[in-house]
Amino acid sequence: MLHISKSFRPFTISYARGLSSTSRNLKTSLTFFTKETCMLCTNAKNILHDTLKDDALKDKEISLETIDIMKPENSKWFDVYCYDVPVLHVERPNQAKPVKFMHYFYNDKLIDELTK
């Protein structure tokens, strides 16, 4: 079951169905950098959440963390992404650097990346 928060508070969701114990080690981690007053962020959040509900991802284990870069505790991310939100990091085990999506998200491109 997919659980999604409607606010921009940091949260984590997990999505997994019918995975074997060996595939659980291949979890994809998403980090969504956003700010509350950003319309691009709101649109990107909706596209991201719709994408995560897609049947193409039903057998994938995916976690999502949302970070509001305007919160004081996230100031290091403000310094990195103050002019670039929304940003999505896609990370997998044994991957040197995250794959990054910036500014606007496309459902088909997200699905392509998340089904690898």
PDB file of C-alpha atoms in Angstrom:
ATOM      1  CA  MET A   1       0.000   0.000   0.000  1.00  0.00           C
ATOM      2  CA  LEU A   2       1.238   3.484  -0.847  1.00  0.00           C
ATOM      3  CA  HIS A   3       1.019   6.167   1.834  1.00  0.00           C
ATOM      4  CA  ILE A   4       1.538   9.769   0.780  1.00  0.00           C
ATOM      5  CA  SER A   5       1.479  12.874   2.950  1.00  0.00           C
ATOM      6  CA  LYS A   6      -0.316  15.892   1.512  1.00  0.00           C
ATOM      7  CA  SER A   7       1.937  18.418   3.224  1.00  0.00           C
ATOM      8  CA  PHE A   8       5.502  19.420   2.485  1.00  0.00           C
ATOM      9  CA  ARG A   9       6.754  18.131   5.800  1.00  0.00           C
ATOM     10  CA  PRO A  10       9.552  15.587   5.528  1.00  0.00           C
ATOM     11  CA  PHE A  11       8.060  12.147   5.211  1.00  0.00           C
ATOM     12  CA  THR A  12       8.901   8.768   3.879  1.00  0.00           C
ATOM     13  CA  ILE A  13       6.727   6.439   1.889  1.00  0.00           C
ATOM     14  CA  SER A  14       7.448   2.881   0.946  1.00  0.00           C
ATOM     15  CA  TYR A  15       5.883   0.935  -1.858  1.00  0.00           C
ATOM     16  CA  ALA A  16       6.384  -2.797  -2.205  1.00  0.00           C
ATOM     17  CA  ARG A  17       4.267  -5.761  -3.252  1.00  0.00           C
ATOM     18  CA  GLY A  18       5.241  -9.371  -3.665  1.00  0.00           C
ATOM     19  CA  LEU A  19       8.970  -8.891  -3.356  1.00  0.00           C
ATOM     20  CA  SER A  20      11.321 -11.684  -2.459  1.00  0.00           C
ATOM     21  CA  SER A  21      13.800 -11.172   0.347  1.00  0.00           C
ATOM     22  CA  THR A  22      16.652 -10.820  -2.168  1.00  0.00           C
ATOM     23  CA  SER A  23      14.898  -8.085  -4.165  1.00  0.00           C
ATOM     24  CA  ARG A  24      14.318  -6.073  -0.998  1.00  0.00           C
ATOM     25  CA  ASN A  25      18.039  -5.260  -0.991  1.00  0.00           C
ATOM     26  CA  LEU A  26      17.554  -3.433  -4.307  1.00  0.00           C
ATOM     27  CA  LYS A  27      15.367  -0.665  -2.906  1.00  0.00           C
ATOM     28  CA  THR A  28      15.339   2.616  -4.795  1.00  0.00           C
ATOM     29  CA  SER A  29      15.480   5.692  -2.578  1.00  0.00           C
ATOM     30  CA  LEU A  30      13.995   8.979  -3.723  1.00  0.00           C
ATOM     31  CA  THR A  31      14.690  12.339  -2.119  1.00  0.00           C
ATOM     32  CA  PHE A  32      12.417  15.170  -3.210  1.00  0.00           C
ATOM     33  CA  PHE A  33      13.726  18.675  -2.503  1.00  0.00           C
ATOM     34  CA  THR A  34      10.993  21.289  -2.454  1.00  0.00           C
ATOM     35  CA  LYS A  35       9.661  24.411  -0.797  1.00  0.00           C
ATOM     36  CA  GLU A  36       6.116  25.204   0.161  1.00  0.00           C
ATOM     37  CA  THR A  37       5.721  28.427  -1.828  1.00  0.00           C
ATOM     38  CA  CYS A  38       6.865  26.945  -5.149  1.00  0.00           C
ATOM     39  CA  MET A  39       4.239  26.216  -7.815  1.00  0.00           C
ATOM     40  CA  LEU A  40       6.696  24.119  -9.846  1.00  0.00           C
ATOM     41  CA  CYS A  41       7.224  22.056  -6.694  1.00  0.00           C
ATOM     42  CA  THR A  42       3.497  21.514  -6.248  1.00  0.00           C
ATOM     43  CA  ASN A  43       3.157  20.352  -9.850  1.00  0.00           C
ATOM     44  CA  ALA A  44       6.217  18.116  -9.575  1.00  0.00           C
ATOM     45  CA  LYS A  45       4.916  16.598  -6.336  1.00  0.00           C
ATOM     46  CA  ASN A  46       1.630  15.689  -8.019  1.00  0.00           C
ATOM     47  CA  ILE A  47       3.410  14.143 -11.006  1.00  0.00           C
ATOM     48  CA  LEU A  48       5.764  12.228  -8.707  1.00  0.00           C
ATOM     49  CA  HIS A  49       2.961  10.847  -6.547  1.00  0.00           C
ATOM     50  CA  ASP A  50       0.898   9.873  -9.597  1.00  0.00           C
ATOM     51  CA  THR A  51       3.949   8.136 -11.060  1.00  0.00           C
ATOM     52  CA  LEU A  52       4.529   6.154  -7.865  1.00  0.00           C
ATOM     53  CA  LYS A  53       0.994   4.741  -8.164  1.00  0.00           C
ATOM     54  CA  ASP A  54       1.625   3.470 -11.703  1.00  0.00           C
ATOM     55  CA  ASP A  55       1.255  -0.288 -12.272  1.00  0.00           C
ATOM     56  CA  ALA A  56       4.700  -0.370 -13.915  1.00  0.00           C
ATOM     57  CA  LEU A  57       6.167   0.141 -10.425  1.00  0.00           C
ATOM     58  CA  LYS A  58       4.011  -2.374  -8.565  1.00  0.00           C
ATOM     59  CA  ASP A  59       6.918  -4.789  -8.023  1.00  0.00           C
ATOM     60  CA  LYS A  60       9.464  -2.130  -7.102  1.00  0.00           C
ATOM     61  CA  GLU A  61      10.421  -1.212  -3.581  1.00  0.00           C
ATOM     62  CA  ILE A  62      10.702   2.563  -3.479  1.00  0.00           C
ATOM     63  CA  SER A  63      11.098   4.904  -0.526  1.00  0.00           C
ATOM     64  CA  LEU A  64      10.474   8.636  -0.751  1.00  0.00           C
ATOM     65  CA  GLU A  65      11.712  11.363   1.545  1.00  0.00           C
ATOM     66  CA  THR A  66      10.570  14.961   1.054  1.00  0.00           C
ATOM     67  CA  ILE A  67      12.815  17.787   2.238  1.00  0.00           C
ATOM     68  CA  ASP A  68      11.562  21.364   2.504  1.00  0.00           C
ATOM     69  CA  ILE A  69      14.705  23.388   1.846  1.00  0.00           C
ATOM     70  CA  MET A  70      13.229  26.441   3.610  1.00  0.00           C
ATOM     71  CA  LYS A  71      13.290  24.805   7.031  1.00  0.00           C
ATOM     72  CA  PRO A  72      16.270  25.826   9.165  1.00  0.00           C
ATOM     73  CA  GLU A  73      17.332  22.231   9.734  1.00  0.00           C
ATOM     74  CA  ASN A  74      17.658  21.813   5.945  1.00  0.00           C
ATOM     75  CA  SER A  75      19.834  24.877   5.338  1.00  0.00           C
ATOM     76  CA  LYS A  76      22.579  22.828   3.680  1.00  0.00           C
ATOM     77  CA  TRP A  77      20.076  21.832   0.995  1.00  0.00           C
ATOM     78  CA  PHE A  78      18.895  25.430   0.622  1.00  0.00           C
ATOM     79  CA  ASP A  79      22.482  26.381  -0.185  1.00  0.00           C
ATOM     80  CA  VAL A  80      22.619  23.674  -2.871  1.00  0.00           C
ATOM     81  CA  TYR A  81      19.146  23.960  -4.438  1.00  0.00           C
ATOM     82  CA  CYS A  82      17.745  27.419  -3.607  1.00  0.00           C
ATOM     83  CA  TYR A  83      17.335  28.249  -7.320  1.00  0.00           C
ATOM     84  CA  ASP A  84      16.715  24.740  -8.617  1.00  0.00           C
ATOM     85  CA  VAL A  85      13.740  23.224  -6.782  1.00  0.00           C
ATOM     86  CA  PRO A  86      11.995  20.995  -7.398  1.00  0.00           C
ATOM     87  CA  VAL A  87      14.761  18.403  -7.464  1.00  0.00           C
ATOM     88  CA  LEU A  88      14.482  14.642  -7.206  1.00  0.00           C
ATOM     89  CA  HIS A  89      17.410  12.365  -6.365  1.00  0.00           C
ATOM     90  CA  VAL A  90      17.065   8.729  -7.433  1.00  0.00           C
ATOM     91  CA  GLU A  91      19.515   6.490  -5.557  1.00  0.00           C
ATOM     92  CA  ARG A  92      20.132   2.765  -5.724  1.00  0.00           C
ATOM     93  CA  PRO A  93      22.592   0.477  -3.951  1.00  0.00           C
ATOM     94  CA  ASN A  94      25.973   0.380  -5.710  1.00  0.00           C
ATOM     95  CA  GLN A  95      25.256   3.584  -7.642  1.00  0.00           C
ATOM     96  CA  ALA A  96      28.046   6.155  -7.367  1.00  0.00           C
ATOM     97  CA  LYS A  97      25.900   9.294  -7.717  1.00  0.00           C
ATOM     98  CA  PRO A  98      22.160   9.892  -7.634  1.00  0.00           C
ATOM     99  CA  VAL A  99      20.293  10.444 -10.867  1.00  0.00           C
ATOM    100  CA  LYS A 100      18.770  13.935 -10.647  1.00  0.00           C
ATOM    101  CA  PHE A 101      15.572  15.361 -12.061  1.00  0.00           C
ATOM    102  CA  MET A 102      15.291  19.127 -11.825  1.00  0.00           C
ATOM    103  CA  HIS A 103      12.632  21.817 -12.310  1.00  0.00           C
ATOM    104  CA  TYR A 104       9.887  19.803 -14.022  1.00  0.00           C
ATOM    105  CA  PHE A 105       9.106  16.106 -13.868  1.00  0.00           C
ATOM    106  CA  TYR A 106       7.634  13.953 -16.623  1.00  0.00           C
ATOM    107  CA  ASN A 107       5.728  10.803 -15.768  1.00  0.00           C
ATOM    108  CA  ASP A 108       7.227   8.744 -18.614  1.00  0.00           C
ATOM    109  CA  LYS A 109      10.817   9.770 -17.800  1.00  0.00           C
ATOM    110  CA  LEU A 110      10.323   8.991 -14.106  1.00  0.00           C
ATOM    111  CA  ILE A 111       8.866   5.564 -14.918  1.00  0.00           C
ATOM    112  CA  ASP A 112      11.775   4.854 -17.285  1.00  0.00           C
ATOM    113  CA  GLU A 113      14.250   5.660 -14.525  1.00  0.00           C
ATOM    114  CA  LEU A 114      12.382   3.847 -11.755  1.00  0.00           C
ATOM    115  CA  THR A 115      11.924   0.632 -13.740  1.00  0.00           C
ATOM    116  CA  LYS A 116      15.677   0.183 -14.369  1.00  0.00           C
TER     117      LYS A 116
END
